[in-house]
mmCIF file of C-alpha atoms in Angstrom:
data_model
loop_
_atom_site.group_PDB
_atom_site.id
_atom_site.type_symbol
_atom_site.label_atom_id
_atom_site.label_comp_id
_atom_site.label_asym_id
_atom_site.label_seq_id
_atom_site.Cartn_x
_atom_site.Cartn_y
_atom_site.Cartn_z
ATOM 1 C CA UNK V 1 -8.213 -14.956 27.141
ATOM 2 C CA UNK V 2 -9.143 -15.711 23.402
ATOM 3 C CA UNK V 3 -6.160 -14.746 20.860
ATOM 4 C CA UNK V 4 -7.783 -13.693 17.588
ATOM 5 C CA UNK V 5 -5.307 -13.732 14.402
ATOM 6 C CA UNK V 6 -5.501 -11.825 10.795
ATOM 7 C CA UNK V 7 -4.029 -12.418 7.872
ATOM 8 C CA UNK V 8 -3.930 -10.269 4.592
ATOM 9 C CA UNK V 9 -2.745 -10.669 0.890
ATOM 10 C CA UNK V 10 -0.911 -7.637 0.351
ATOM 11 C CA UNK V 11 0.054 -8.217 -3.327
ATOM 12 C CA UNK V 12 -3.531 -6.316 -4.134
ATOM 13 C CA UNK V 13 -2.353 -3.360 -2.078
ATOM 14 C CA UNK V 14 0.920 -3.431 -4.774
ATOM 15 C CA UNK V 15 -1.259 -2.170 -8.325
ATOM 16 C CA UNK V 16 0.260 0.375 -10.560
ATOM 17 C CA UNK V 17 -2.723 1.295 -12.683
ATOM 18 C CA UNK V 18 -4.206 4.465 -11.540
ATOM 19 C CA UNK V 19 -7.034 2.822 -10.102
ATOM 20 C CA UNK V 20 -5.142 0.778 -7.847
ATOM 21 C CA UNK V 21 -2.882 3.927 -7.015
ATOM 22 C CA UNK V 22 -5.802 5.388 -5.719
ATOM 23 C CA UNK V 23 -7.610 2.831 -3.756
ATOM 24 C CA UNK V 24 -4.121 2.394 -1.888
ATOM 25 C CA UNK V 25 -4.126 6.570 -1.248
ATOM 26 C CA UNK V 26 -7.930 5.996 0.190
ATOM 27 C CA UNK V 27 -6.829 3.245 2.379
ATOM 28 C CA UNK V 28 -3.894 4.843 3.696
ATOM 29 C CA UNK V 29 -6.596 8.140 4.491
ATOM 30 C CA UNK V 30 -8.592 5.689 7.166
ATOM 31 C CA UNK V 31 -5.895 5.213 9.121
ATOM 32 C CA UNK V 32 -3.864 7.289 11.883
ATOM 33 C CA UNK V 33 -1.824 10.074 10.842
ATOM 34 C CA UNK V 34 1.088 8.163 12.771
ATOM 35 C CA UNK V 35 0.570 5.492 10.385
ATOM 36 C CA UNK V 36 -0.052 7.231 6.839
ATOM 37 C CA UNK V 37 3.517 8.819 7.921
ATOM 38 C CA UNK V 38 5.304 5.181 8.728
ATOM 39 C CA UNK V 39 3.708 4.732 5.681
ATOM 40 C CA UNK V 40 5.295 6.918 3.470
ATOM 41 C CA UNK V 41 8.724 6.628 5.332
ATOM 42 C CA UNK V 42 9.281 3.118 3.294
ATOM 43 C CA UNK V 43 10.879 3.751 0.055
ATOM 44 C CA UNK V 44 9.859 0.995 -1.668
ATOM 45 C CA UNK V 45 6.264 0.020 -3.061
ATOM 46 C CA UNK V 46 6.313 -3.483 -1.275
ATOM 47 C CA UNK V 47 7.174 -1.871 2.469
ATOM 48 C CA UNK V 48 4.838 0.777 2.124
ATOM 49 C CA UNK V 49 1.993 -2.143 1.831
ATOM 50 C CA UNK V 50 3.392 -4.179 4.146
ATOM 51 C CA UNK V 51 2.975 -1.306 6.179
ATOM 52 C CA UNK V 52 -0.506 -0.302 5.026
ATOM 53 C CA UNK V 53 -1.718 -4.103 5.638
ATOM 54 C CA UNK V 54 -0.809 -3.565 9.549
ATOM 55 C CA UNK V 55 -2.844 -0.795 9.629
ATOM 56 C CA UNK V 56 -5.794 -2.550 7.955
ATOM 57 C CA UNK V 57 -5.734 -5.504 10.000
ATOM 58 C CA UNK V 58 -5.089 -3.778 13.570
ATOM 59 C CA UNK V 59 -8.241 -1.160 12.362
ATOM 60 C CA UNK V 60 -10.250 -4.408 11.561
ATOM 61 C CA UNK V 61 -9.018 -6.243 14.835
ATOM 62 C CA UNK V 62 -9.908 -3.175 16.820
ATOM 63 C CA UNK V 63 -13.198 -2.581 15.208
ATOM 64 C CA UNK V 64 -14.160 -6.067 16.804
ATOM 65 C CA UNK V 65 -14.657 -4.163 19.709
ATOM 66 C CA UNK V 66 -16.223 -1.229 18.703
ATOM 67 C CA UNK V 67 -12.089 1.026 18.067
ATOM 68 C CA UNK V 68 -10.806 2.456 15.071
ATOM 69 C CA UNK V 69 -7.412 2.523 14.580
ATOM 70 C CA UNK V 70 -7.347 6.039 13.609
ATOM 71 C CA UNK V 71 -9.331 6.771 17.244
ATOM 72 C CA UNK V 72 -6.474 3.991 19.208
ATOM 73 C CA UNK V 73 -3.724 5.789 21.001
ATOM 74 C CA UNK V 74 -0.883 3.304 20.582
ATOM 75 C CA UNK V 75 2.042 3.753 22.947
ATOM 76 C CA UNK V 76 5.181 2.062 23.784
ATOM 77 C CA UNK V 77 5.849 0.313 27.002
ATOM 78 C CA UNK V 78 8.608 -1.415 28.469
ATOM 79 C CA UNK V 79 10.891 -3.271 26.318
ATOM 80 C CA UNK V 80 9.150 -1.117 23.110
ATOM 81 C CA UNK V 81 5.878 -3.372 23.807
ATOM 82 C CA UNK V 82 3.284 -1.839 21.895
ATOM 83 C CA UNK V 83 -0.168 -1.316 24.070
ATOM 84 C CA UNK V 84 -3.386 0.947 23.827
ATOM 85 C CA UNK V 85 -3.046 3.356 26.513
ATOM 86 C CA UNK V 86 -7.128 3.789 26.867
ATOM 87 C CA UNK V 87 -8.222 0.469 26.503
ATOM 88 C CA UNK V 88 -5.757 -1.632 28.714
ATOM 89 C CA UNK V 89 -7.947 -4.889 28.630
ATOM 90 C CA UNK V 90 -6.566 -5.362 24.610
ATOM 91 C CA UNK V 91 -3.410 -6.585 24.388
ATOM 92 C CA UNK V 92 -0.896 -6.580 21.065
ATOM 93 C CA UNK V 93 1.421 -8.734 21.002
ATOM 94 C CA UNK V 94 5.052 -7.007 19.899
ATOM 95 C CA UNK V 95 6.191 -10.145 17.650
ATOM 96 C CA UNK V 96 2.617 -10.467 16.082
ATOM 97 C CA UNK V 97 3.856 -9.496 12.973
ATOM 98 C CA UNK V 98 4.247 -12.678 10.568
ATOM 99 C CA UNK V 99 5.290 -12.663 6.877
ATOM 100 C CA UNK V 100 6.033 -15.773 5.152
ATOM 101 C CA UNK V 101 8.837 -16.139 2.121
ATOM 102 C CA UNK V 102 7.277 -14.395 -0.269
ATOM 103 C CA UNK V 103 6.900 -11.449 1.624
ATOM 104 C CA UNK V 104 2.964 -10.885 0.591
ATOM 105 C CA UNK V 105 1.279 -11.761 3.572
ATOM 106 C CA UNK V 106 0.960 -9.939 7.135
ATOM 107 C CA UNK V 107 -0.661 -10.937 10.287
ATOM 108 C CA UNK V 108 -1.434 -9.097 13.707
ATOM 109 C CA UNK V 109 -3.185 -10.507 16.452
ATOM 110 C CA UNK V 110 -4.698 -8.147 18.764
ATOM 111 C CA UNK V 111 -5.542 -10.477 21.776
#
């Protein structure tokens, strides 16, 4: 089994010029419901792209094989193990999540 790994810059997901504003509100708008509102549940501008950057990178991992992220049903196993209940041959890995010092950059590795 192949392990695939992401990474993303999130500092461009962090604008405050209008522009940027709304290129963050259209990125948040591809993604799951479930995650526009985990989203907005950060109060600060640099968790709320932290959390938008997930998204992103599990919708680009999934599209790999043909899944949206928005379309992915993801559920919660044993020991809160994160897992897509209609497509049990992908695998996410529950510690995936990887952000260095500066707190700009997030990886996920859909296996």
């Amino acid at each position: 089994m192949a392990v695939k790994a992401y990474i993303l810059d999130v500092a461009g997901l962090l604008g405050e010029r209008e522009e940027e504003k709304e290129r963050f509100r259209y990125l948040c708008s591809i993604l799951s419901e479930d995650r526009q509102q985990k989203i907005e549940r950060f109060r600060y501008a640099q968790g709320k792209a932290l959390s938008l950057g997930a998204g992103l990178l599990l919708d680009y991992g999934l599209r790999q094989y043909g899944i949206r992220e928005r379309e992915a049903r993801l559920v919660y196993g044993e020991n809160e193990k994160p897992y897509l209940r209609d497509y049990p041959g992908i695998f996410l890995h529950r510690n995936s999540t990887r952000l260095n010092s500066s707190q700009e950059w997030i990886g996920r590795m859909p296996a």
